Every structure is written in structure tokens, then in C-alpha cells.
Amino acid sequence: MGVAAALVTKLVNVRYLSGFTGSNAALLVAADGDDRLATDGRYTEQAAAESPDLRVVVARQCAVALVESMGTDGPLAFEAQDVSVEAHDGLMASAPPSVELVRLGHLVEELRRVKDDDELALLREACAIGDRALAELLPWLRPGRTEREVGRRLEDLMLDHGGDGRAFDTIVATGPHSSIPHHQPTDRPLARGDLLKLDFGSLYRGYHADMTRTVVLGEPADWQRDLYALVARSQAAGRAAVAVGAAESAVDRAAREVVEEAGLGESFPHGLGHGVGLEIHESPLLAASSTGTLALGIPLTIEPGVYLPGRGGVRIEDTVVVTAGEPELLTTTTKELLVVG
Amino acid sequence: MGVAAALVTKLVNVRYLSGFTGSNAALLVAADGDDRLATDGRYTEQAAAESPDLRVVVARQCAVALVESMGTDGPLAFEAQDVSVEAHDGLMASAPPSVELVRLGHLVEELRRVKDDDELALLREACAIGDRALAELLPWLRPGRTEREVGRRLEDLMLDHGGDGRAFDTIVATGPHSSIPHHQPTDRPLARGDLLKLDFGSLYRGYHADMTRTVVLGEPADWQRDLYALVARSQAAGRAAVAVGAAESAVDRAAREVVEEAGLGESFPHGLGHGVGLEIHESPLLAASSTGTLALGIPLTIEPGVYLPGRGGVRIEDTVVVTAGEPELLTTTTKELLVVG
């Protein structure tokens, strides 16, 4: 049985389908072609400009207004991953009695996996902004500067280079902090001999870049060189496994095997990577539990990490795109171990 | 009938009750006192440090893990405003057969309305950071600088003055843009004769400041002086109505009446204000439809605005706290019409 209409409430999905970028919206995609975008009075002009082909319903409660406006009978599909139990009550109460609510599933998220040329162009620029910012940051790094100062400088540089803001909270982790996968910058100063892990990215017209580089302040110790070389090998193996038709779990496996063979599998406690686009984390997920396969035009991160508590950690992350041949590398900063400061 | 336990999943509510600030968590508050906090492996150390009195369950799917761990029978209350229909399915599938899921309501949000002394101290500092940043910004403003440059400078200054980041997307709206209530900064340069509306605030240890000032570049025109004076009178009336026991709707009414008497009620299209705290918008809402009353220790914004499309708009916003006497003003920048540039 088909549905009479689909109610899209997840904001990035609304943006993907309609082009509308406001912060309060819902979209009704109707089988009879009578699609409607709802937003509130703050965004009336913006909706007309961004979604000129859509009828716009102005209301504070966007989803409820769209459901109330339904003339058609039959099932209405909704995004169960986005609609809260409480909001679902509201939809049930507003829908005409002949309208039954059914699940749309993650249909729009699935559509969003493969990016078109315009989207890839935005992702390329988002990643290039990060490369340019990092190139300017590296010569500025030296012992004494704090994690917080480094994070702020990096975010400033991304804005200087054309970014619209940060894609996520910048991670700057120095010395023992580098063994914490998701560390928030503190007032700890960089010190000679530290590993310094930088995980960051720019937002650019709605699209999210993601890159990690780990550098060392001053001459690296042997264990730092070895750890870095191991993670770099793992990362290269992960990138080499990215191909049309490759199982997501197999890409994770390819990179993880390298770390496991070194006896450090337990020290790589997260998945290998994730899709990026209108969200910083989106489908696919590269992990042992993943069941999908990769297709042409999917951008994703490859980011193995090995973390040795109390000593330090290394993560190396690129954003790449699945192509017919080798994956396209969007984050082009070198992956040689860089000595700074 | 009482409940056996409450499952708190809304992150700010978890933070409020437990002190834990990580980005993935859930909290089980059990009638038998066996409370548990769940978070994933990235945050194990942080959870022990921030919530030393709680048993910590380490799991990626926090809510599901807590429900699975329930030994007790009886109803489990959950936050229907936070749990998606899809996540609710997962909880139902994980709960022991003897556990029934019931609604907790907005209980924690209600608890959060009234702030204690520690919370008020953080809000005071968050607001003071905004005041200091604005004082430094104003002499720097001049024709030619763009909305985007002004926004970036203001956000930089808030960091300089001790902020942890912005509490929400900074609004910088100049000339005709000032009539758009929620305008995103563009490359439009400030011009002599423009109204310039700045709506901004700092985040400080999880607490959100919120303030709006509208200034004019160069000598104000008569209509600008009149519009400003009207909004200032409305704002003063709103502040004067803030008191213990005052109806939320009556505070909105007090400010709105002033604008309506000037024949401009239609040009004030939003509520008068809202609570601030761990969220930028939280209970109470000051609007005609509100049904609650104010209590001692509730911080809230008072922010009437009048917007004349194509010409310009004025909004004046303070964050204040309900006291036994006059409300305490947290945003202390003058509300005289400032001439800059």
C-alpha cells in the first residue's frame, strides 16, 4: 500500500529536499503533487526565496499545521527517528480521522548518502578551508600555547579562509590528553615532546568537513614514531579498501586488522569512520556491525586512532569520496609525521 | 501509583540532575535509591570526576542499557518530549516484561525554572561577559564594516572576556535587515543612518546569556528616535510587571499594550521573552497563551521588538531575575539610544 503523503520533520532532511535553511520547518511531500513547506513568520521571505516552487504554510507548529492542512485520505508517513512520543501525540490529535500515521523509515537519510556534484563541490571547499587553516596554524604552534588558544586560533583561521563556522567542537589534545579520543581543549600548555592531536573541520554552506592530524612538538621519541607509523598504515589500509561495492564492515576491518596485528586492537575503541554532509555524522557508519555497501559519490571519513592512556594517542583522519577508482582525497594535508614548534 | 524509576534522557536534564556534561548520557533515578548514569567509553573518566556519587554504566546506547539493567518491577517514567517514537520502540523491546513505560512529563524542566545561587552566579557572569564585549565593540563600529565582520568581532570579544562560546547564532542586522526578527549576518556593510540590531550572548559553564541592543549609525532620524522610544517604553513596562506571582501572560500583556496603543501591535510578532539557563530557550515562555506564574529566582528575557519592513526594526532585550522586589538586571548595558560610528 502506498502512502498519501510523507511528513518530513528532521530539519536537515527538509533542507535537503526543499532547499530551505531556516531553523523551524516541516515539509509535506504529497502523492498528488501538492507539496507544502511550513515555517514560522520569522522566515516567510526566506522560504519564498529558497523554495520558490513550494507552497508555504506559515505556522509556529509546522508539522501540526501541515497535518491539519491535509485534504487527502490515506496513510501519512512520518519520521519516527525524529518525532518525539509527545509530538506524535500532537500529530495524532491533529490529523483528520481518515489519516493513519505510518513510518517513513530513514528514507531521506538513505537518499542523502550519495552526494551530487554540487554537494561534493561544497564538501571539497569545506575540506580545503581546513587544509588552508592548518597550513597557517602549524608554523604558529610552539610550547607554552594552550590547547584553548590553539583551538581558538584554528577556528579563527577557518573563518579567515572562508568557512561559515566550525563543523563540530574542535578537539585540541596535547601530551597525555591526546589519548582521550574526544578531549575538550583546556588551559594545558603545549610542551616539548608532546603529541598534539587536532580534530577539526569547517562548516561551509551547510556541509561539514572533518579532519584529524597528530603532530609532535620537537623531536619525536621512538614510541611516538612507531605509534604514528602504525596508525598511518592502518589509515592507508582503510583508504585502500574504500571502493564501489565494498562492505562498510570490510573497510573497518581492513584498517583494524593492522592495529590488531600490532597487538593494540583494544586501544582502537571506536569505529573507523562515518559519512559527512549536511550532518557531521551521517550514513554510512564504518564499523564491525555495519551491514551496507559503499556506492559511487559517498563521502566518508577514515579515522583510525590508537590511544595509550597516560602516554598519548594518535589519530589520523581524512575525508574521502568513493569513486570508480581510488577514493578522492578531500583533506590533502600531508600525513607524514610533522614536527612543529 | 508511584513509579519504580525515572529515565532521564534529555541531555540538559541529565546534566542538571547529575552534573555530567558529556554529549551522550542517560540517567536512571530509582525509587529504591540505586541511581545510575550511563555514558559511552569516551567519557568514563569524565563521568567519574563529574558525578562521583553515581554508579556509571558504560554503553553506547545509554537509555537502552539503563532499561536493560533495571532489576525492579513496576512503571518506568520516560521523557516523552525527548524520546523519539523510534527510540521508544527500542526501550519497549529492552525493558523487562514487568516494566511498563509511562510519561514523566516535563518534571525536570519545571525543576529547572527556578535557579539556585550557583546557577544565578553563572548567569550573572555570562551576561556580564556580553556587557563587557559590547562596550568594547561599540567604539569599533563604523560605516563600511559588514554584518559578518561585526558578528565575528563580537564573538571574539566574548571569548576575550572569558566566555566559552556563543550561546546562540549571533544576530547582526543593519538598515532594512533590522526589521527581520531573526536575521543571519551577511556581507552588507553598515551605512550612515542605519539602525543596527545586535542580539547575542555568551555561553558560560553551560549557562546562556541573552541580550539585544539596537543602536544607530550617526544622527538618528525622527522616526528612528520615535520607534526606539516606543520599544524602550514597552520594555520598561515589561520589566516593571515582572514580580513573584505575576502571571506570565500578564507580563507579556504589559509590554504589548504599550505597542498596541501606538497602533503597532501587528509589528510585534513574537512573544515578550523566555527563560534562560542550561538552554537558551526554556520555561517560562512570556506570551499571551502562557498559563504559569513567576516565582523567586527565575531568570528570563524581556525583549519586545517592533519591525517596520523595508525601513528597520528595534528590539531591546535584557535578561532579568525575579526577586522579592524589582527584578535584578543581569544585562546592564544602557538602554538609552546609542549613536555609534
XYZ file of C-alpha atoms in Angstrom:
682
model
C 0.000 0.000 0.000
C 1.322 3.411 -0.903
C 1.108 6.459 1.326
C -0.894 9.590 0.602
C 1.920 11.812 1.792
C 5.200 11.889 3.707
C 5.747 14.347 6.534
C 9.429 15.279 6.755
C 10.318 16.903 10.083
C 14.056 16.295 10.518
C 15.462 19.728 9.646
C 18.409 18.604 7.513
C 16.061 16.353 5.580
C 13.717 19.285 4.987
C 16.709 21.314 3.798
C 17.908 18.516 1.542
C 14.545 18.132 -0.179
C 13.399 21.758 -0.265
C 16.499 23.945 -0.083
C 15.031 25.827 2.890
C 17.615 26.568 5.591
C 15.553 28.134 8.412
C 15.574 26.689 11.923
C 11.875 25.781 12.143
C 10.263 23.892 9.293
C 8.464 20.784 8.104
C 7.715 19.515 4.621
C 4.744 17.574 3.317
C 5.533 15.580 0.190
C 2.160 14.563 -1.244
C 1.478 11.726 -3.670
C -0.848 14.064 -5.567
C 1.995 16.546 -6.084
C 0.599 19.227 -3.768
C 3.794 19.605 -1.712
C 3.917 22.164 1.085
C 6.623 23.704 3.250
C 5.703 25.027 6.691
C 7.753 27.552 8.642
C 7.004 30.383 11.059
C 6.593 34.105 10.490
C 10.289 34.857 11.002
C 11.130 33.026 7.777
C 8.344 33.928 5.351
C 10.602 35.891 2.977
C 13.430 33.387 3.247
C 11.167 30.438 2.426
C 9.870 32.180 -0.705
C 13.446 32.898 -1.803
C 14.922 29.464 -1.047
C 11.977 27.271 -2.029
C 10.199 29.258 -4.768
C 8.347 26.219 -6.153
C 6.741 25.203 -2.873
C 3.535 26.418 -1.355
C 4.455 27.874 2.058
C 2.264 27.439 5.139
C 3.113 29.924 7.912
C 2.692 28.436 11.382
C 4.633 28.099 14.608
C 3.825 24.376 14.951
C 4.961 23.372 11.485
C 4.241 19.646 11.498
C 0.851 20.012 13.152
C -0.151 22.720 10.664
C 0.785 20.506 7.724
C -1.128 17.547 9.088
C -4.170 19.714 9.759
C -3.999 21.013 6.192
C -4.134 17.525 4.669
C -7.142 17.197 2.401
C -6.315 13.702 1.251
C -7.172 10.459 2.969
C -4.889 7.533 3.492
C -1.679 6.793 5.308
C 0.719 9.577 6.232
C 4.350 8.519 6.645
C 6.352 10.298 9.370
C 9.986 10.206 10.533
C 9.863 8.089 13.680
C 13.569 8.766 14.307
C 12.828 12.476 14.640
C 9.309 12.820 16.043
C 9.160 12.545 19.836
C 6.480 10.474 21.521
C 4.943 13.736 22.726
C 4.998 15.331 19.263
C 3.490 12.146 17.851
C 0.530 12.615 20.185
C 0.095 16.097 18.742
C 0.145 14.770 15.183
C -2.399 12.061 16.018
C -4.683 14.664 17.569
C -4.375 16.986 14.552
C -4.686 14.514 11.692
C -8.078 14.055 10.019
C -9.701 10.830 11.293
C -9.174 9.118 7.951
C -5.400 9.648 8.075
C -3.314 6.880 9.610
C 0.268 7.575 10.713
C 2.834 5.072 9.404
C 6.653 5.047 9.460
C 8.665 6.553 6.652
C 11.869 4.979 7.906
C 15.254 6.577 7.198
C 14.341 7.105 3.561
C 15.678 10.645 3.246
C 18.886 9.767 5.114
C 19.404 6.947 2.617
C 18.907 9.369 -0.286
C 21.433 11.690 1.321
C 24.227 9.062 1.410
C 25.230 9.625 -2.217
C 26.110 13.256 -2.917
C 25.567 15.003 -6.241
C 28.182 17.206 -7.905
C 27.002 20.398 -6.224
C 27.194 18.788 -2.799
C 30.647 17.352 -3.488
C 31.847 20.784 -4.595
C 30.722 22.241 -1.251
C 32.404 19.424 0.682
C 35.624 19.919 -1.305
C 35.650 23.580 -0.379
C 34.781 22.839 3.279
C 37.752 20.453 3.469
C 40.071 22.827 1.572
C 39.304 25.534 4.136
C 40.549 23.194 6.855
C 43.718 22.399 4.912
C 44.489 26.084 4.406
C 43.777 26.915 8.046
C 46.003 24.105 9.304
C 48.845 25.147 6.986
C 48.743 28.588 8.578
C 48.375 27.223 12.120
C 51.328 24.802 12.123
C 54.192 27.355 11.991
C 52.471 29.288 14.805
C 52.482 26.348 17.224
C 55.054 26.352 19.985
C 55.493 25.205 23.578
C 53.548 27.374 26.014
C 50.499 27.983 23.873
C 47.456 26.360 25.475
C 45.004 23.915 23.951
C 42.308 26.566 24.198
C 44.449 29.160 22.403
C 45.284 26.692 19.660
C 41.619 25.768 19.178
C 40.546 29.372 19.009
C 43.301 30.260 16.542
C 42.392 27.316 14.317
C 38.720 28.274 14.320
C 39.646 31.883 13.517
C 41.783 30.730 10.605
C 38.941 28.639 9.210
C 36.745 31.755 9.217
C 39.583 33.737 7.580
C 39.751 31.146 4.839
C 36.070 31.382 4.009
C 34.378 29.000 6.424
C 30.948 29.682 7.901
C 31.878 28.330 11.341
C 33.106 25.118 12.862
C 31.516 21.843 11.824
C 31.799 20.497 15.398
C 33.592 21.268 18.659
C 37.280 21.462 17.814
C 39.452 18.914 19.601
C 42.929 20.052 20.647
C 44.610 17.428 22.820
C 48.213 17.669 23.867
C 50.525 15.282 25.700
C 48.596 12.757 27.816
C 45.329 14.394 26.733
C 45.945 13.055 23.238
C 44.977 9.595 24.492
C 41.427 10.836 25.188
C 39.536 10.299 21.928
C 37.140 13.253 22.418
C 39.003 15.773 24.527
C 37.762 19.330 25.077
C 40.511 21.992 24.924
C 41.821 23.099 28.328
C 44.385 25.597 29.569
C 47.128 22.959 29.404
C 50.115 24.433 27.553
C 51.839 22.566 24.744
C 55.167 21.150 25.902
C 58.214 19.926 24.039
C 57.888 16.210 23.371
C 54.080 16.292 23.302
C 51.928 14.626 20.759
C 49.307 17.163 19.655
C 46.075 15.855 18.173
C 43.899 18.289 16.207
C 40.435 17.129 15.083
C 38.523 19.894 13.375
C 36.574 20.980 10.342
C 34.774 23.895 8.797
C 31.118 24.281 8.031
C 30.571 25.593 4.503
C 27.077 26.361 3.223
C 25.633 23.634 5.385
C 28.274 20.997 4.611
C 30.674 19.594 7.213
C 34.396 18.905 6.815
C 36.210 16.554 9.181
C 39.954 16.009 9.504
C 42.415 14.922 12.184
C 46.149 15.339 12.195
C 48.515 14.436 15.022
C 51.842 16.264 15.145
C 54.697 16.269 17.601
C 56.395 19.199 19.330
C 60.105 18.835 18.818
C 61.986 15.653 18.017
C 59.683 12.598 18.268
C 60.557 9.767 20.663
C 60.817 6.293 19.174
C 57.492 5.171 20.663
C 55.816 8.207 19.104
C 57.292 7.434 15.672
C 56.232 3.796 15.970
C 52.719 4.652 17.116
C 52.340 7.188 14.349
C 53.604 4.789 11.692
C 51.173 2.125 12.886
C 48.154 4.436 12.704
C 49.284 5.757 9.315
C 49.495 2.194 7.980
C 46.045 1.435 9.366
C 44.663 4.606 7.817
C 46.206 3.795 4.427
C 44.730 0.287 4.589
C 41.310 1.771 5.336
C 41.539 4.181 2.420
C 42.713 1.397 0.106
C 39.633 -0.656 0.996
C 37.210 2.128 0.026
C 35.611 1.150 -3.304
C 32.263 0.876 -5.023
C 30.563 -2.228 -3.679
C 32.892 -2.648 -0.677
C 31.139 -3.733 2.504
C 31.236 -0.987 5.143
C 32.329 -3.549 7.715
C 35.165 -4.712 5.440
C 36.618 -1.196 5.270
C 36.601 -1.022 9.063
C 38.176 -4.491 9.175
C 40.977 -3.592 6.751
C 42.152 -0.743 8.951
C 41.506 -2.505 12.259
C 43.484 -5.606 11.266
C 46.665 -3.559 11.028
C 46.218 -2.355 14.599
C 45.205 -5.775 15.882
C 48.271 -7.388 14.305
C 50.374 -4.981 16.345
C 48.566 -6.246 19.463
C 46.794 -2.912 20.033
C 43.258 -3.732 18.916
C 41.863 -2.809 22.343
C 43.412 0.626 22.054
C 41.326 1.466 18.954
C 37.943 1.728 20.687
C 35.794 3.432 18.032
C 34.530 2.846 14.511
C 36.748 3.637 11.534
C 34.634 6.424 10.106
C 31.311 7.882 9.075
C 29.569 9.713 6.281
C 29.647 13.525 6.236
C 27.366 16.021 4.552
C 24.576 18.161 5.969
C 25.376 16.420 9.274
C 28.798 15.782 10.731
C 27.844 12.160 11.406
C 25.572 10.552 8.849
C 25.170 7.305 6.975
C 27.234 5.235 6.327
C 28.919 4.150 9.544
C 32.149 2.199 9.096
C 32.126 -0.325 11.932
C 32.186 -4.057 12.505
C 28.413 -4.051 12.930
C 27.675 -2.208 9.662
C 25.722 -4.110 7.005
C 25.697 -1.765 3.987
C 27.971 -1.423 0.987
C 29.593 1.675 -0.487
C 28.446 3.391 -3.673
C 29.850 5.998 -6.041
C 29.715 9.524 -4.639
C 29.603 8.730 -0.926
C 31.921 10.946 1.154
C 33.191 9.474 4.397
C 35.904 9.772 6.978
C 38.713 7.262 7.533
C 39.971 7.864 11.061
C 41.685 5.089 12.961
C 43.160 6.007 16.327
C 45.309 4.262 18.882
C 45.256 5.657 22.421
C 47.717 4.781 25.171
C 46.349 6.165 28.443
C 48.828 8.333 30.320
C 51.235 8.483 27.370
C 49.394 9.761 24.340
C 47.390 8.862 21.299
C 47.467 9.260 17.560
C 44.515 9.633 15.219
C 44.805 10.340 11.503
C 41.641 11.228 9.652
C 40.803 12.108 6.082
C 37.540 12.811 4.364
C 37.429 10.864 1.083
C 34.838 10.233 -1.622
C 34.060 6.859 -3.184
C 34.915 6.921 -6.917
C 35.186 4.270 -9.638
C 38.913 4.092 -8.910
C 40.937 5.228 -5.898
C 38.939 7.311 -3.432
C 39.180 11.054 -3.948
C 41.030 12.697 -1.059
C 39.304 15.901 0.104
C 41.651 16.631 3.024
C 45.036 16.973 1.391
C 47.344 17.958 4.266
C 50.322 15.591 4.397
C 50.136 12.505 6.574
C 53.892 12.400 7.170
C 54.639 12.873 10.864
C 55.080 16.623 11.238
C 57.473 18.115 13.746
C 56.342 21.558 14.904
C 57.296 24.200 17.451
C 0.587 4.833 41.756
C 4.252 5.742 42.050
C 6.908 4.791 39.549
C 9.801 2.418 40.166
C 12.217 4.696 38.374
C 12.503 7.677 36.066
C 14.630 7.512 32.933
C 16.045 10.956 32.127
C 17.333 11.193 28.544
C 17.224 14.890 27.682
C 20.895 15.828 27.968
C 20.498 19.133 29.796
C 18.199 17.415 32.267
C 20.821 14.722 32.847
C 23.391 17.461 33.376
C 21.121 19.340 35.757
C 20.484 16.303 37.945
C 23.896 14.618 37.777
C 26.474 17.287 36.914
C 27.706 15.220 33.987
C 28.453 17.334 30.893
C 29.324 14.751 28.209
C 27.454 14.586 24.916
C 25.997 11.082 25.301
C 24.291 10.120 28.540
C 21.140 8.987 30.298
C 20.241 8.847 33.966
C 18.076 6.392 35.860
C 16.633 7.825 39.055
C 15.337 4.840 41.019
C 12.768 4.882 43.825
C 14.982 2.433 45.726
C 17.904 4.891 45.571
C 20.017 2.843 43.187
C 20.582 5.684 40.712
C 22.757 5.089 37.659
C 24.363 7.266 34.991
C 25.098 5.769 31.572
C 27.610 7.153 29.077
C 29.954 5.703 26.471
C 33.628 4.766 26.680
C 34.846 8.229 25.601
C 33.578 9.701 28.859
C 34.370 7.113 31.521
C 36.924 9.286 33.338
C 34.841 12.420 32.993
C 31.745 10.746 34.433
C 33.669 9.560 37.491
C 35.024 13.080 38.026
C 31.789 14.986 37.470
C 29.336 12.547 39.079
C 31.378 10.808 41.794
C 28.317 9.631 43.719
C 26.663 7.830 40.830
C 27.190 4.311 39.604
C 28.300 4.614 35.962
C 27.160 2.191 33.270
C 29.353 2.322 30.150
C 27.382 1.751 26.954
C 26.928 3.351 23.555
C 23.112 3.110 23.748
C 22.737 4.744 27.136
C 18.980 4.639 27.633
C 18.636 1.076 26.405
C 21.461 -0.068 28.685
C 19.818 1.535 31.718
C 16.456 -0.024 30.951
C 18.050 -3.430 30.443
C 19.811 -3.057 33.775
C 16.566 -2.496 35.685
C 16.104 -5.138 38.301
C 12.950 -3.646 39.757
C 9.433 -4.168 38.554
C 6.842 -1.511 38.097
C 6.311 1.555 35.965
C 9.277 3.366 34.416
C 8.697 7.032 33.659
C 10.370 8.423 30.499
C 10.659 11.869 28.886
C 8.153 11.734 26.045
C 9.254 15.188 24.862
C 12.748 13.837 24.221
C 12.398 10.168 23.264
C 11.628 9.647 19.566
C 8.992 7.157 18.506
C 11.818 5.004 17.149
C 13.837 5.194 20.377
C 10.679 4.380 22.330
C 10.409 1.140 20.349
C 13.949 0.323 21.434
C 13.115 0.976 25.088
C 9.996 -1.172 24.890
C 11.996 -4.006 23.380
C 14.723 -3.726 26.049
C 12.615 -3.321 29.177
C 11.927 -6.388 31.334
C 8.358 -7.617 30.645
C 7.195 -6.464 34.061
C 8.225 -2.857 33.386
C 5.623 -0.550 31.911
C 6.670 2.733 30.278
C 4.751 5.768 31.500
C 5.250 9.511 30.956
C 7.384 11.582 33.292
C 6.148 14.842 31.800
C 8.288 17.988 31.875
C 9.154 17.428 35.515
C 12.856 18.218 35.264
C 12.214 21.286 33.080
C 9.852 22.527 35.796
C 12.532 21.986 38.441
C 14.967 23.911 36.258
C 12.769 27.056 36.080
C 13.932 28.358 39.459
C 17.715 28.743 39.632
C 19.778 28.321 42.772
C 22.533 30.725 43.824
C 25.270 28.867 41.960
C 23.269 28.918 38.753
C 22.446 32.596 39.134
C 26.134 33.369 39.669
C 26.970 31.654 36.370
C 24.188 33.506 34.560
C 25.384 36.817 36.023
C 28.867 36.173 34.691
C 27.541 35.013 31.296
C 25.598 38.278 30.981
C 28.489 40.396 32.269
C 30.729 38.929 29.549
C 28.238 40.190 26.963
C 28.156 43.646 28.535
C 31.955 43.892 28.512
C 32.212 42.637 24.941
C 29.593 45.113 23.717
C 31.318 48.011 25.493
C 34.470 47.186 23.550
C 32.624 46.635 20.265
C 30.668 49.877 20.136
C 33.592 52.306 19.595
C 34.884 49.998 16.841
C 31.692 50.190 14.783
C 31.712 52.393 11.714
C 30.185 52.570 8.245
C 31.735 50.058 5.866
C 32.162 47.213 8.327
C 29.917 44.299 7.339
C 27.355 42.463 9.445
C 29.544 39.375 9.272
C 32.634 41.285 10.459
C 30.676 42.804 13.330
C 29.309 39.413 14.389
C 32.723 37.821 14.296
C 34.299 40.674 16.262
C 31.578 40.493 18.895
C 32.002 36.742 19.276
C 35.778 37.176 19.542
C 35.333 39.788 22.251
C 33.064 37.487 24.248
C 35.810 34.847 24.180
C 38.361 37.514 25.193
C 36.205 38.406 28.162
C 36.016 34.851 29.446
C 33.120 33.283 27.546
C 33.109 29.645 26.491
C 31.472 30.358 23.127
C 28.307 31.890 21.843
C 25.002 30.979 23.432
C 23.237 31.046 20.038
C 23.815 32.307 16.497
C 24.653 35.998 16.810
C 22.226 38.321 15.052
C 23.711 41.417 13.426
C 21.093 43.219 11.350
C 21.711 46.591 9.799
C 19.447 49.029 7.933
C 16.413 47.299 6.393
C 17.698 43.954 7.732
C 16.933 45.184 11.247
C 13.239 44.627 10.514
C 13.860 40.876 10.162
C 13.482 39.482 13.699
C 15.972 36.619 13.197
C 18.446 37.794 10.593
C 21.681 35.958 9.817
C 24.718 38.250 9.309
C 25.536 38.968 5.650
C 28.199 40.953 3.798
C 26.003 44.049 3.881
C 28.132 46.971 5.127
C 26.921 49.284 7.869
C 25.848 52.624 6.432
C 25.319 56.037 7.990
C 21.716 56.385 9.119
C 21.253 52.634 9.696
C 19.650 51.081 12.689
C 21.900 48.246 13.849
C 20.356 45.452 15.890
C 22.687 43.164 17.866
C 21.199 40.087 19.549
C 23.874 37.972 21.190
C 25.064 36.246 24.303
C 27.858 34.201 25.747
C 27.817 30.648 26.947
C 29.496 30.303 30.341
C 29.916 26.893 32.009
C 26.740 25.672 30.352
C 24.634 28.765 31.066
C 23.263 31.040 28.341
C 23.174 34.835 28.306
C 20.818 36.709 26.006
C 20.769 40.441 25.239
C 19.701 42.707 22.391
C 20.638 46.305 21.812
C 19.718 48.431 18.818
C 21.974 51.388 18.042
C 22.065 53.900 15.218
C 24.956 54.910 12.976
C 25.183 58.672 13.002
C 22.437 61.110 13.873
C 19.085 59.293 14.293
C 16.118 60.301 12.131
C 12.933 61.292 13.951
C 11.171 58.026 13.068
C 14.110 56.099 14.489
C 14.009 58.076 17.742
C 10.253 57.558 17.998
C 10.433 53.847 17.256
C 13.242 53.406 19.752
C 11.415 55.331 22.457
C 8.289 53.230 21.914
C 10.150 49.934 22.257
C 12.063 51.234 25.287
C 8.758 52.158 26.965
C 7.348 48.725 26.159
C 10.462 47.047 27.527
C 10.333 49.086 30.738
C 6.664 48.161 31.175
C 7.529 44.502 30.737
C 10.309 44.684 33.307
C 8.056 46.537 35.733
C 5.490 43.735 35.508
C 8.000 41.044 36.487
C 7.248 40.003 40.079
C 6.734 36.973 42.263
C 3.263 35.638 41.490
C 2.785 37.648 38.288
C 1.055 35.726 35.511
C 3.426 35.078 32.607
C 0.731 36.257 30.205
C 0.286 39.485 32.196
C 3.967 40.368 31.779
C 3.638 39.888 28.026
C 0.446 41.965 28.088
C 2.058 44.844 29.978
C 4.731 45.292 27.328
C 2.458 44.556 24.362
C -0.166 47.094 25.410
C 2.328 49.922 25.003
C 2.975 48.878 21.398
C -0.707 48.289 20.664
C -1.651 51.718 21.977
C 0.747 53.159 19.407
C -1.149 51.232 16.726
C 1.791 48.911 16.033
C 0.637 45.678 17.703
C 0.888 43.777 14.409
C 4.535 44.787 14.111
C 5.459 42.967 17.358
C 5.012 39.413 16.073
C 6.720 37.362 18.789
C 6.425 36.613 22.495
C 7.904 39.001 25.058
C 10.522 36.666 26.430
C 11.616 33.310 27.726
C 13.540 31.612 30.491
C 17.295 31.098 30.110
C 19.629 28.673 31.813
C 21.151 25.444 30.547
C 19.133 26.106 27.395
C 18.798 29.400 25.569
C 15.028 28.941 25.434
C 13.455 27.265 28.430
C 10.466 27.602 30.701
C 8.797 30.039 31.275
C 7.575 31.492 27.999
C 6.174 35.010 28.247
C 3.326 35.058 25.727
C -0.423 35.645 25.584
C -1.001 31.893 25.657
C 1.115 31.253 28.778
C -0.672 29.953 31.851
C 2.016 29.909 34.556
C 3.065 32.428 37.180
C 6.534 33.698 38.065
C 8.470 32.669 41.159
C 11.534 33.909 43.009
C 14.796 33.069 41.258
C 13.517 32.644 37.709
C 15.733 34.334 35.108
C 14.050 35.415 31.909
C 14.398 37.747 28.967
C 12.265 40.818 28.320
C 12.560 41.562 24.612
C 9.839 43.444 22.806
C 10.514 44.344 19.184
C 8.779 46.447 16.572
C 9.676 45.772 12.947
C 8.795 48.004 10.012
C 9.561 46.045 6.818
C 11.776 47.916 4.384
C 12.654 50.592 6.953
C 14.051 48.950 10.023
C 13.280 47.484 13.395
C 14.166 47.942 17.040
C 14.419 45.252 19.701
C 15.640 45.858 23.243
C 16.303 42.832 25.402
C 17.505 42.280 28.922
C 17.961 39.179 30.985
C 16.455 39.751 34.444
C 15.822 37.628 37.518
C 12.597 37.581 39.544
C 13.267 38.844 43.092
C 11.066 39.848 46.027
C 11.338 43.451 44.810
C 12.336 44.906 41.473
C 13.766 42.324 39.085
C 17.531 42.038 39.122
C 19.037 43.245 35.855
C 21.786 40.922 34.591
C 22.459 42.763 31.325
C 23.493 46.214 32.418
C 24.409 47.987 29.167
C 22.489 51.256 28.894
C 19.147 51.308 27.119
C 19.496 54.945 26.036
C 19.587 55.171 22.245
C 23.279 54.985 21.399
C 24.770 56.784 18.440
C 27.844 54.992 17.070
C 30.192 55.204 14.091
